[in-house]
Amino acid sequence: MNFGGSVLSPDWPDVESLRLAAESVRELVRRKHEVLVVVGGGGPARRYIEAGRELGGAEALLHELGIGITRLNARLLAMALGELSEPRPPTTFREAVQMMLRGKVPVMGGTVPGHTTDAVAAMAAKATRSSLLVYVTDVDGVYTADPKLDPTARKLERIGVEELVKMVGSRVSPGMRTILDPVAVKVLQQLRIRTVVIGKGEIPRIPLIAEGEKHSGTEILMG
Ligand code: UTP
């Protein structure tokens, strides 16, 4: 499961959203689902990256700034989960799986420079052979165009992964903004797991959506 930074920390950490996210993870665990959570960096990550860019930081170092913030956000969600998780975010999938084997919910931020936490979530889903991948974003699904820029944009109930590839392009720059990052979409192309993109309003319903109930977001159809 991926909680976008734009949801949990749009400008600054949003305690209410962090609580909501923690509650839905708690309910999933109560319902005996195994959960791995990935958290984005949001506004603070973008600001750090902008500051670093103005100071002449190299691309890889700008990505590292973003990773640092995603891990801080992960710590906040882990804090909200208390005993269900552990304070230190795993930095590799191996560490995340080890945490799951200890019966805890891993809450990760980024891993290595060059992609966003969207890609981390897709890679984590692949590494753990998950049966469902959920993206919670500030836009409540995949639209025909960016709804913040184009008033005629329409939300899609479903989209084929190949169409999504065309939509997001292929270049990743530090702090970039597309509904899902191109690296994530490339990983999804190789996956055969149910993937949904939903908005913040659906957070309390994630446990039901995981069990097949309808939602107001977008289903990504594989191959
Ligand atoms: P985010 O995952 O927060 O990107 O990573 P985002 O597109 O802004 O997503 P939301 O809206 O917060 O969910 C922030 C930046 O951190 C670097 C990238 O530069 C990314 O743009 N990053 C993150 C990495 O280099 N590697 C990672 O594994 C994660």
Coordinates of C-alpha atoms and ligand atoms in Angstrom, one line a residue:
M1 CA 0.0 0.0 0.0
N2 CA 1.3 3.4 -0.9
F3 CA 0.2 6.6 0.9
G4 CA 1.2 9.6 -1.2
G5 CA 3.1 12.3 0.6
S6 CA 0.6 14.7 -0.9
V7 CA -2.0 12.9 1.3
L8 CA -0.1 12.5 4.6
S9 CA 2.1 15.6 4.3
P10 CA 0.8 18.0 1.7
D11 CA 2.6 21.1 3.0
W12 CA 3.6 19.7 6.4
P13 CA 2.6 16.5 8.2
D14 CA -1.2 16.2 8.5
V15 CA -1.9 14.5 11.8
E16 CA -5.5 13.8 10.9
S17 CA -4.6 11.9 7.7
L18 CA -1.8 10.1 9.5
R19 CA -4.4 8.9 12.1
L20 CA -6.8 7.8 9.4
A21 CA -4.1 5.9 7.5
A22 CA -3.0 4.2 10.7
E23 CA -6.6 3.2 11.5
S24 CA -7.1 1.6 8.1
V25 CA -3.9 -0.3 8.4
R26 CA -4.9 -1.4 11.9
E27 CA -8.3 -2.7 10.5
L28 CA -6.5 -4.6 7.7
V29 CA -4.3 -6.3 10.3
R30 CA -7.4 -7.1 12.4
R31 CA -8.9 -8.7 9.3
K32 CA -5.7 -10.8 9.1
H33 CA -4.2 -9.2 6.0
E34 CA -0.5 -8.9 5.7
V35 CA 0.4 -5.3 5.0
L36 CA 3.5 -3.4 3.8
V37 CA 3.2 0.4 3.7
V38 CA 5.2 2.9 1.6
V39 CA 4.9 6.6 2.4
G40 CA 5.8 9.5 0.1
G41 CA 7.5 12.8 0.9
G42 CA 4.9 15.4 -0.1
G43 CA 5.4 19.1 0.0
P44 CA 8.4 19.1 2.4
A45 CA 10.3 16.7 0.0
R46 CA 9.6 19.0 -2.9
R47 CA 10.8 22.1 -0.9
Y48 CA 14.0 20.4 0.2
I49 CA 14.7 19.3 -3.4
E50 CA 14.0 22.9 -4.6
A51 CA 16.4 24.3 -2.0
G52 CA 19.0 21.8 -2.9
R53 CA 18.6 22.5 -6.6
E54 CA 19.1 26.3 -6.0
L55 CA 22.2 25.5 -4.0
G56 CA 23.6 23.5 -7.0
G57 CA 23.1 20.0 -5.6
A58 CA 23.7 17.1 -8.0
E59 CA 20.7 15.2 -9.2
A60 CA 21.5 12.1 -7.1
L61 CA 21.9 14.2 -4.0
L62 CA 18.5 15.9 -4.6
H63 CA 16.9 12.4 -4.8
E64 CA 18.6 11.6 -1.5
L65 CA 17.0 14.7 0.1
G66 CA 13.6 13.4 -1.1
I67 CA 14.4 9.9 0.3
G68 CA 15.3 11.5 3.7
I69 CA 11.9 13.2 3.9
T70 CA 9.9 10.1 2.9
R71 CA 11.6 8.2 5.7
L72 CA 10.7 10.9 8.2
N73 CA 7.1 10.7 7.1
A74 CA 7.3 6.9 7.4
R75 CA 8.5 7.3 11.0
L76 CA 5.4 9.4 11.7
L77 CA 3.0 6.7 10.4
A78 CA 4.9 4.0 12.2
M79 CA 4.5 6.1 15.4
A80 CA 0.8 6.3 14.8
L81 CA 0.8 2.5 14.5
G82 CA 2.6 2.0 17.8
E83 CA 3.2 -1.7 18.6
L84 CA 2.0 -2.8 15.2
S85 CA 5.1 -1.4 13.6
E86 CA 8.7 -0.5 14.4
P87 CA 10.1 3.0 14.6
R88 CA 12.9 2.7 12.1
P89 CA 11.8 2.5 8.5
P90 CA 13.2 -0.4 6.5
T91 CA 15.5 0.8 3.8
T92 CA 15.5 -2.4 1.7
F93 CA 12.8 -4.9 0.8
R94 CA 14.8 -7.6 2.6
E95 CA 14.6 -5.5 5.8
A96 CA 10.9 -5.0 5.2
V97 CA 10.2 -8.7 4.7
Q98 CA 12.2 -9.5 7.9
M99 CA 10.0 -7.0 9.7
M100 CA 6.9 -8.8 8.4
L101 CA 8.3 -12.1 9.6
R102 CA 8.6 -10.5 13.1
G103 CA 4.8 -9.9 12.8
K104 CA 5.2 -6.2 12.3
V105 CA 3.9 -3.8 9.6
P106 CA 6.9 -2.3 7.8
V107 CA 6.4 1.4 7.0
M108 CA 9.0 2.4 4.4
G109 CA 10.0 5.6 2.7
G110 CA 12.2 5.6 -0.4
T111 CA 15.0 3.1 -1.2
V112 CA 17.6 4.3 -3.8
P113 CA 17.8 7.5 -5.9
G114 CA 16.0 7.8 -9.2
H115 CA 12.4 7.0 -8.7
T116 CA 9.5 7.9 -6.3
T117 CA 7.8 5.9 -3.6
D118 CA 5.2 4.9 -6.2
A119 CA 7.9 2.7 -7.7
V120 CA 9.0 1.5 -4.3
A121 CA 5.5 0.3 -3.6
A122 CA 5.3 -1.5 -7.0
M123 CA 8.7 -3.1 -6.3
A124 CA 7.7 -4.1 -2.8
A125 CA 4.5 -5.6 -4.1
K126 CA 6.6 -7.7 -6.6
A127 CA 9.1 -8.6 -3.9
T128 CA 6.4 -9.8 -1.5
R129 CA 4.2 -11.4 -4.1
S130 CA 1.3 -9.2 -2.9
S131 CA -2.3 -9.8 -4.1
L132 CA -3.3 -6.2 -4.0
L133 CA -1.5 -2.9 -4.5
V134 CA -3.3 0.3 -3.4
Y135 CA -2.1 3.8 -4.2
V136 CA -3.7 6.6 -2.1
T137 CA -3.2 9.9 -3.8
D138 CA -4.4 13.5 -3.5
V139 CA -6.1 13.1 -6.9
D140 CA -8.8 10.5 -6.4
G141 CA -7.9 8.3 -9.4
V142 CA -6.4 8.4 -12.8
Y143 CA -7.7 11.2 -15.0
T144 CA -7.6 11.7 -18.8
A145 CA -5.4 14.7 -18.0
D146 CA -4.2 16.5 -14.8
P147 CA -7.5 17.7 -13.3
K148 CA -5.7 20.5 -11.5
L149 CA -4.6 22.0 -14.8
D150 CA -7.4 20.8 -17.2
P151 CA -11.0 21.4 -16.2
T152 CA -12.2 18.9 -18.9
A153 CA -10.2 16.1 -17.4
R154 CA -12.3 13.0 -16.7
K155 CA -11.7 10.3 -14.1
L156 CA -11.3 6.8 -15.5
E157 CA -12.9 3.8 -13.8
R158 CA -10.3 1.7 -15.3
I159 CA -7.2 2.0 -17.4
G160 CA -4.9 -0.5 -19.1
V161 CA -1.4 -0.5 -17.9
E162 CA -0.2 0.0 -21.5
E163 CA -2.2 3.2 -21.8
L164 CA -0.8 4.4 -18.5
V165 CA 2.7 3.9 -19.8
K166 CA 1.9 6.3 -22.7
M167 CA 0.3 8.8 -20.2
V168 CA 3.3 9.1 -17.8
G169 CA 6.2 9.1 -20.2
S170 CA 9.6 7.8 -19.1
R171 CA 11.8 10.4 -17.5
V172 CA 12.1 10.7 -13.7
S173 CA 13.5 14.0 -12.3
P174 CA 13.8 14.8 -8.6
G175 CA 10.5 15.9 -7.1
M176 CA 8.5 15.3 -10.4
R177 CA 4.7 15.1 -10.4
T178 CA 2.7 12.5 -12.4
I179 CA -0.2 10.4 -11.1
L180 CA 2.3 7.4 -10.9
D181 CA 5.9 7.7 -11.7
P182 CA 7.2 6.1 -15.0
V183 CA 9.4 3.6 -13.1
A184 CA 6.4 2.4 -11.1
V185 CA 4.4 1.9 -14.2
K186 CA 7.2 -0.1 -15.8
V187 CA 7.2 -2.4 -12.8
L188 CA 3.4 -2.7 -12.9
Q189 CA 3.7 -3.8 -16.5
Q190 CA 5.5 -6.9 -15.3
L191 CA 3.2 -7.5 -12.4
R192 CA -0.1 -9.4 -12.5
I193 CA -1.6 -8.1 -9.3
R194 CA -4.8 -6.1 -8.7
T195 CA -3.8 -2.4 -8.5
V196 CA -6.1 0.5 -7.6
V197 CA -5.6 4.2 -7.3
I198 CA -7.9 5.9 -4.8
G199 CA -8.3 9.3 -3.1
K200 CA -7.9 10.3 0.5
G201 CA -11.7 10.0 1.1
E202 CA -11.5 6.2 0.6
I203 CA -8.9 5.6 3.3
P204 CA -11.4 4.4 5.8
R205 CA -12.8 2.0 3.2
I206 CA -9.5 0.4 2.3
P207 CA -10.2 -2.8 4.3
L208 CA -13.5 -3.2 2.4
I209 CA -11.9 -2.4 -1.0
A210 CA -9.2 -5.0 -0.2
E211 CA -12.0 -7.5 0.1
G212 CA -13.5 -6.6 -3.3
E213 CA -16.0 -3.8 -2.5
K214 CA -16.5 -1.1 -5.1
H215 CA -14.5 2.2 -4.8
S216 CA -14.5 5.6 -6.4
G217 CA -11.0 5.4 -7.8
T218 CA -9.4 3.7 -10.8
E219 CA -8.5 0.1 -11.4
I220 CA -5.3 -0.5 -13.4
L221 CA -5.8 -3.4 -15.7
M222 CA -2.9 -5.6 -16.4
G223 CA -1.9 -6.9 -19.9
Ligands
UTP1 P1 7.9 10.9 -3.4 O1 7.7 9.5 -3.5 O2 7.3 11.7 -2.3 O3 7.5 11.6 -4.8 O4 9.5 11.1 -3.4 P2 6.2 12.3 -5.2 O5 6.0 12.1 -6.7 O6 6.3 13.7 -4.7 O7 5.0 11.6 -4.5 P3 4.0 12.0 -3.4 O8 3.1 13.0 -4.0 O9 4.8 12.6 -2.3 O10 3.5 10.7 -3.1 C1 10.0 12.4 -3.4 C2 11.3 12.5 -4.1 O11 12.3 11.7 -3.4 C3 13.2 11.0 -4.4 C4 12.7 11.4 -5.8 O12 13.5 12.5 -6.1 C5 11.3 11.8 -5.5 O13 10.8 12.8 -6.5 N1 13.1 9.5 -4.1 C6 12.0 9.0 -3.4 C7 14.1 8.7 -4.6 O14 15.0 9.2 -5.3 N2 14.0 7.3 -4.4 C8 13.0 6.8 -3.7 O15 13.0 5.5 -3.5 C9 12.0 7.6 -3.2

